[in-house]
Coordinates of C-alpha atoms in Angstrom, one line a residue:
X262 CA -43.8 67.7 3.8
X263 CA -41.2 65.1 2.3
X264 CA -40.5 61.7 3.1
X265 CA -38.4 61.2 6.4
X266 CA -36.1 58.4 6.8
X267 CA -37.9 55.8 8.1
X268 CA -34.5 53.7 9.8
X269 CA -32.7 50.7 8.6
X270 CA -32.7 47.2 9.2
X271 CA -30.6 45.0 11.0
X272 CA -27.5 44.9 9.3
X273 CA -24.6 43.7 12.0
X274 CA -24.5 41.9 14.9
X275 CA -21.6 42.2 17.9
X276 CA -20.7 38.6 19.3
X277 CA -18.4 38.6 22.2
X278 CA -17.4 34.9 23.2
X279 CA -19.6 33.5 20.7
X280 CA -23.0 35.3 22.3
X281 CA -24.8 37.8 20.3
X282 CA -24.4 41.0 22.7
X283 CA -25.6 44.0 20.4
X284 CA -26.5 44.7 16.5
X285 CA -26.4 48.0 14.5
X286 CA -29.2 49.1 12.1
X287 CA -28.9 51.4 8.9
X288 CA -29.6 50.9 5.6
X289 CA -27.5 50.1 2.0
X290 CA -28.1 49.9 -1.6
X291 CA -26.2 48.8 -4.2
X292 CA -26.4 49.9 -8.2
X293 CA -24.9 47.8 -11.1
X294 CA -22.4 49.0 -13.3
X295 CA -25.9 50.8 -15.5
X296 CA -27.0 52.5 -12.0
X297 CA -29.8 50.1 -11.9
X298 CA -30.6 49.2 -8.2
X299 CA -28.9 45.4 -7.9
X300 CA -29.5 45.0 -4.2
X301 CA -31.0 47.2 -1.1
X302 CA -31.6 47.2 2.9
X303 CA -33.4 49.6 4.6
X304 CA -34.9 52.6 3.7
X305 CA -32.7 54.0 0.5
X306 CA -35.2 56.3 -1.0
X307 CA -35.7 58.8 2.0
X308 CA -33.5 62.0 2.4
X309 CA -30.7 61.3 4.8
X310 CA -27.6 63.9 5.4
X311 CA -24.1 62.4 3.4
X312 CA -22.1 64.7 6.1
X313 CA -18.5 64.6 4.3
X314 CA -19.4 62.0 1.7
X315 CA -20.6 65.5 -0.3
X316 CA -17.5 66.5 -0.3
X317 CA -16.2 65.3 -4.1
X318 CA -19.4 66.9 -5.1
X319 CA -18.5 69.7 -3.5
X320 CA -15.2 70.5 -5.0
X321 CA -16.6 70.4 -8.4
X322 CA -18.8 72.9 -7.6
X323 CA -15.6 74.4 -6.3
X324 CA -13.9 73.8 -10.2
X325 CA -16.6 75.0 -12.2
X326 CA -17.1 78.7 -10.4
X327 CA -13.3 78.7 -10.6
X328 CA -11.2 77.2 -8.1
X329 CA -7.7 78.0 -9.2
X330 CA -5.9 74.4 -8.2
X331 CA -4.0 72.1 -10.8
X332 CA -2.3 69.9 -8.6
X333 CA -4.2 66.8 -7.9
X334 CA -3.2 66.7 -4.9
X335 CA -4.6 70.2 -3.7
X336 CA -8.0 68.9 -4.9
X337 CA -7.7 65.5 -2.8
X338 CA -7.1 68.0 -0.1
X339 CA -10.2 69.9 -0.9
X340 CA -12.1 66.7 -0.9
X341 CA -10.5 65.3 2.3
X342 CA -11.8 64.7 5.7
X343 CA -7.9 64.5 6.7
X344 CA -6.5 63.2 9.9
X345 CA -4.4 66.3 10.8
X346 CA -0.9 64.6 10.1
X347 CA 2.0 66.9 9.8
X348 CA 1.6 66.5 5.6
X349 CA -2.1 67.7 5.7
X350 CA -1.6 71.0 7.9
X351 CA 1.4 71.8 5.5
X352 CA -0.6 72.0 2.6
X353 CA -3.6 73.3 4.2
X354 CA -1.2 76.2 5.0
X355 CA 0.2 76.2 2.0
X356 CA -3.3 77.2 0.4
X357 CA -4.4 79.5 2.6
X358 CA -0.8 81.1 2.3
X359 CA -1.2 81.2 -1.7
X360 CA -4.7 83.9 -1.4
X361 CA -2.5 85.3 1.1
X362 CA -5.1 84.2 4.0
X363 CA -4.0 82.9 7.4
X364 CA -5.9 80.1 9.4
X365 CA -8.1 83.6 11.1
X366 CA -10.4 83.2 7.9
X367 CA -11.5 79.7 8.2
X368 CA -14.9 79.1 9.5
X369 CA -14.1 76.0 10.4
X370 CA -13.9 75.4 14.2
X371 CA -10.7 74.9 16.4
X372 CA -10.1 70.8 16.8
X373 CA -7.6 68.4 17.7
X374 CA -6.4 65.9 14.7
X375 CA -8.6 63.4 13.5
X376 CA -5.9 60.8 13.5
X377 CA -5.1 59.5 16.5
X378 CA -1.9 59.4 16.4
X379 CA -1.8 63.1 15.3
X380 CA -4.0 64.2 17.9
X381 CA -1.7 61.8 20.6
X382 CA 0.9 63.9 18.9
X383 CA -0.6 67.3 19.5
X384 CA -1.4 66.6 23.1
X385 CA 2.2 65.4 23.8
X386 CA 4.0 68.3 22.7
X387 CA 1.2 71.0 24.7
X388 CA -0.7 71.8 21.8
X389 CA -4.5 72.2 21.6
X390 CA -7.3 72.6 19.1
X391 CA -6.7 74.7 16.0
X392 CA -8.9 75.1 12.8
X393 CA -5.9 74.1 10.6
X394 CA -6.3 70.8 12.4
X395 CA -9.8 70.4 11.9
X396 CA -10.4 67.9 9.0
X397 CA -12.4 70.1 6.4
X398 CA -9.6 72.8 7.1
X399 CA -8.9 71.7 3.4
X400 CA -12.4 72.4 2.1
X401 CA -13.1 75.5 3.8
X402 CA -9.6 76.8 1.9
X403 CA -10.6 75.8 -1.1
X404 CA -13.9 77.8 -0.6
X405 CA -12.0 80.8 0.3
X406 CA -9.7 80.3 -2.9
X407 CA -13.0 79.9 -4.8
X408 CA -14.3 82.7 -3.6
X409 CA -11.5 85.0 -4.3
X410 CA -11.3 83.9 -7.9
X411 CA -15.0 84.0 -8.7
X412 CA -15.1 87.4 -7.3
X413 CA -17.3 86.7 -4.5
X414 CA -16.9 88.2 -0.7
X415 CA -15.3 85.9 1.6
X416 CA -17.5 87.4 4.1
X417 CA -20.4 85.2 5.2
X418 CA -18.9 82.6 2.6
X419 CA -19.7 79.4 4.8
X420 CA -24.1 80.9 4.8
X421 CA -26.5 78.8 2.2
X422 CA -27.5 81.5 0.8
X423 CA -24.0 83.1 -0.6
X424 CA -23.4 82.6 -4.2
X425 CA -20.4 80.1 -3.7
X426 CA -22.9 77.9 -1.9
X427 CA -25.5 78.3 -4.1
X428 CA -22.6 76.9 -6.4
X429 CA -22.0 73.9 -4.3
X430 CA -25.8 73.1 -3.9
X431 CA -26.3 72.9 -7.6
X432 CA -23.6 70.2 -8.2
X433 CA -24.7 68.1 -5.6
X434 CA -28.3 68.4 -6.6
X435 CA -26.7 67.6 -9.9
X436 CA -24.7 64.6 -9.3
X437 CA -27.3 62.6 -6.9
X438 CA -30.1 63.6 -9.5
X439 CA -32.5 64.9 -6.5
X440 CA -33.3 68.3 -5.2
X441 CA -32.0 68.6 -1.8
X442 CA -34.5 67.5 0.5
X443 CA -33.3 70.2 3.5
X444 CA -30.4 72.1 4.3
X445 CA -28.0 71.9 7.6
X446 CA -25.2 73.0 9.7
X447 CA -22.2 70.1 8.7
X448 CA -19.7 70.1 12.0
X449 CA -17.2 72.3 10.0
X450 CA -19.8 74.9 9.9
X451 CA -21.3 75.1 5.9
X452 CA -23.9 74.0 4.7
X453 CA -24.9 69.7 4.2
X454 CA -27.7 68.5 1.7
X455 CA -29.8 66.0 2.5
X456 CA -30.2 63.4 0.0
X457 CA -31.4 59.7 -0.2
X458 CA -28.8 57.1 -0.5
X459 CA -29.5 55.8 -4.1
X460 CA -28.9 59.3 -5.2
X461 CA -25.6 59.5 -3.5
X462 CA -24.9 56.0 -4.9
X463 CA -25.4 57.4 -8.1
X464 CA -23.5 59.9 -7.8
X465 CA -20.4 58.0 -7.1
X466 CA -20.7 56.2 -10.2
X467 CA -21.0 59.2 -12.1
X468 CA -17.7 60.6 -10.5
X469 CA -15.9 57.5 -11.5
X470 CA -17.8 57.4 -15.1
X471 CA -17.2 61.1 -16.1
X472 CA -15.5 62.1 -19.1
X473 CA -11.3 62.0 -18.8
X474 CA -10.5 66.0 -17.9
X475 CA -13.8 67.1 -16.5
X476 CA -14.2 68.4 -13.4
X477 CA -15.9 65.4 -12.1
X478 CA -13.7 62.8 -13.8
X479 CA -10.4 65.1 -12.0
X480 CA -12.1 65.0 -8.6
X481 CA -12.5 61.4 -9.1
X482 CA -8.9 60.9 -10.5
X483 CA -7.5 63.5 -7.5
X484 CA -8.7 61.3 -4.7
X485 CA -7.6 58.0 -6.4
X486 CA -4.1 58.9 -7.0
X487 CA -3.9 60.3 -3.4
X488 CA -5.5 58.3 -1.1
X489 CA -3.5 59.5 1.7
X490 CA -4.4 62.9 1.5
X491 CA -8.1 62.1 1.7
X492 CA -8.7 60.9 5.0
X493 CA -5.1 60.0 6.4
X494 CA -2.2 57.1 6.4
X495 CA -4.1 54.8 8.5
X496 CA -7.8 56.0 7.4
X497 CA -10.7 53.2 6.1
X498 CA -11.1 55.5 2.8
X499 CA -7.5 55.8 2.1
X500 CA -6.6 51.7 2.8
X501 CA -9.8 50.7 0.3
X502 CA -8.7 53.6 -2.0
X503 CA -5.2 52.0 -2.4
X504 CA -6.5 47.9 -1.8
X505 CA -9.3 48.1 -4.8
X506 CA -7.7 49.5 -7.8
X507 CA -9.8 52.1 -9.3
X508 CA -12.4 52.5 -6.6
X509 CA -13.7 56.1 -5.1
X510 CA -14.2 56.1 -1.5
X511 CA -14.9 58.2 1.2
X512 CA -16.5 58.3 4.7
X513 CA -19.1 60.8 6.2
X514 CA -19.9 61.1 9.9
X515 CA -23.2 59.4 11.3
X516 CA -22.3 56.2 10.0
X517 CA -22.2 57.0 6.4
X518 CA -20.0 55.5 3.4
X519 CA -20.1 55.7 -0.3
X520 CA -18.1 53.8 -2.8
X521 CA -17.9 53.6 -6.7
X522 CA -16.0 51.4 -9.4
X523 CA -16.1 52.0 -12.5
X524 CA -17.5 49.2 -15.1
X525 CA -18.6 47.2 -11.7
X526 CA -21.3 50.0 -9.6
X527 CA -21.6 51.7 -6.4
X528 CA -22.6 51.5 -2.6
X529 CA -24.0 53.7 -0.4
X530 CA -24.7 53.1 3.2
X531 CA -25.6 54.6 6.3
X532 CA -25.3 52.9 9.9
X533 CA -28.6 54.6 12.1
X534 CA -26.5 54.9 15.2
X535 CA -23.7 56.2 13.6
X536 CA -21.0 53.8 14.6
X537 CA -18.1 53.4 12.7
X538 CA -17.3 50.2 13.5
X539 CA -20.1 48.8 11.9
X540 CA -19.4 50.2 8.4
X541 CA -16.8 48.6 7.0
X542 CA -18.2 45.0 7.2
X543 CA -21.4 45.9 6.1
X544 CA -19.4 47.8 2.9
X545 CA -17.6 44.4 2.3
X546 CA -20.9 42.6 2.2
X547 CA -22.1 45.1 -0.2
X548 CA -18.7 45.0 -2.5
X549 CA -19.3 41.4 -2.4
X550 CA -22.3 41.7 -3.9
X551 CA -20.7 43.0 -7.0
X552 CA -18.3 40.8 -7.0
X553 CA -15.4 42.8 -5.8
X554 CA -12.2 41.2 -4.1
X555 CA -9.1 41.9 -2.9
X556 CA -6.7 41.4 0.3
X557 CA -8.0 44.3 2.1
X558 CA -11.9 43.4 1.8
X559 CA -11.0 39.9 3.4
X560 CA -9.0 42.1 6.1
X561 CA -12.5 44.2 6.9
X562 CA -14.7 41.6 6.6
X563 CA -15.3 41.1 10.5
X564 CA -14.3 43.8 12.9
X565 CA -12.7 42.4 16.4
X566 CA -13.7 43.1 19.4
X567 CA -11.0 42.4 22.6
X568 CA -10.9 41.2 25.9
X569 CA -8.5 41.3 27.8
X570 CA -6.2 42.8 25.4
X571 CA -6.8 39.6 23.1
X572 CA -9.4 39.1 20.3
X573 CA -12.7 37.8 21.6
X574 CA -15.3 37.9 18.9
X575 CA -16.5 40.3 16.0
X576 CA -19.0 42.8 14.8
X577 CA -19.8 40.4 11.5
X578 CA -22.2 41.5 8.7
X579 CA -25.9 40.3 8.8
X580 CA -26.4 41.7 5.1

């Protein structure tokens, strides 16, 4: 049997009126600009699963059997764990509408937005849950459009053991350098890979390092140009994306977050109790580590907490 994830270390702490009140756990590591390890917390060797952080991985799994898409944007789409705004669902639609499919033939489940606002939206107007909503409504058309290209039934297309996920495991095997450690169920339905962190480090920086025109390097280049599209106008992935010129970013559920830079390294992290709001200041420590800066780092560097409607204290980085 494999190593299990053994849990982090300390790596936040909440203070509400200047009294330590709570503290989250998880683990980071950090690799130089060579992929060498520069700094790490935790345990960043075992297998843990990168839930949508796969997802660039993913879609060029998704080029190389076939996937018909040119526009950049359409490939941030397929990479996105989007927020459900009115721009998302149109160009979800408008993929499922060019193989001449209709949102019956996603396996994703039926869900409200992501977004707040967009789900505040939904609810307003009567609406419910819908798989176009759901955020990998993008990835699970570009499956489908793989599919149909390759040649390969769209039946059963979401199971580990159909060719186009076959595909999909052998790039992420590929990119994080490790053979996936166990397979499971991701919330959209298809399949997630468990990995350690260091590999999916590793694999960021190889994104953001490839070759101008390959697959990885137009993933890479997709995402970058169109933050927006990835996770949404108000997401933590799309505000780094367009705060820190150059970097990859993007968020996976449980607490996990992986970054790369090109010339400068990449982070991966995972909080243990899968809170979000201790991620971002523990990615800013970790940024810092590499010397990265810019306005929006500053702006991430504590999360607040409120009281009474008014700013009482922070979740602040221990790492």
């Amino acid at each position: 049997m494999g190593k299990t994830y053994e849990g982090g270390v300390p790596l936040a702490e909440v203070v509400r009126s200047g009294f330590v009140e709570g503290g989250h756990r998880g683990s980071v590591v950090v690799l130089d600009a060579t992929g060498a390890p520069l700094a790490e917390a935790g345990d960043v060797t075992a297998p843990i699963f990168p839930r949508s952080a796969s997802k660039p991985m993913q879609t060029i799994g998704m080029l190389r059997a076939g996937l018909p898409l040119s526009d950049p944007a359409d490939l941030a789409l397929v990479s996105a764990s989007h927020a459900g705004e009115d721009f998302h669902l149109a160009r979800v639609g408008a993929l499922l509408d060019r193989a001449g499919l209709d949102a019956s033939a996603l396996h994703c489940p039926p869900d409200l937005p992501a977004g707040v606002a967009a789900r505040e939206a939904v609810l307003r107007a009567g609406g419910g849950p819908s798989r176009v909503q759901m955020n990998c409504s993008g990835k699970h058309s570009g499956m489908l459009l793989t599919c149909e290209a390759a040649g390969w039934p769209r039946d059963g297309y979401w199971r580990p053991e159909h060719p186009l996920q076959q595909a999909l495991r052998a790039a992420v095997e590929e990119f994080t350098g490790e053979p996936a450690a166990a397979v499971g169920v991701d919330g959209c339905g298809a399949p997630v890979l468990a990995v350690s962190l260091t590999g999916l480090a590793g694999a960021y920086l190889r994104l953001v390092d490839a070759e101008p025109g390959s697959a990885p390097r137009r993933v890479a280049d997709a995402m970058r140009a169109h933050p927006e599209i990835v996770g949404g106008t108000q997401a933590d992935d799309t505000r780094l994306m367009r705060g820190v010129p150059g970097l990859l970013a993007k968020i996976g559920a449980e607490g996990v977050f992986a970054v790369g830079l090109p010339g400068v390294g990449a982070v991966a992290l995972k909080i243990d109790d899968g809170a979000d709001r201790a991620r971002m200041p523990v990615l800013v420590s970790a940024l810092r580590r590499l010397g990265v800066d810019a306005p929006v780092l500053t702006e991430y560097a504590e999360a607040p907490l409120f009281g009474g409607g008014l700013p009482v204290g922070a979740i602040r980085p221990l790492w």
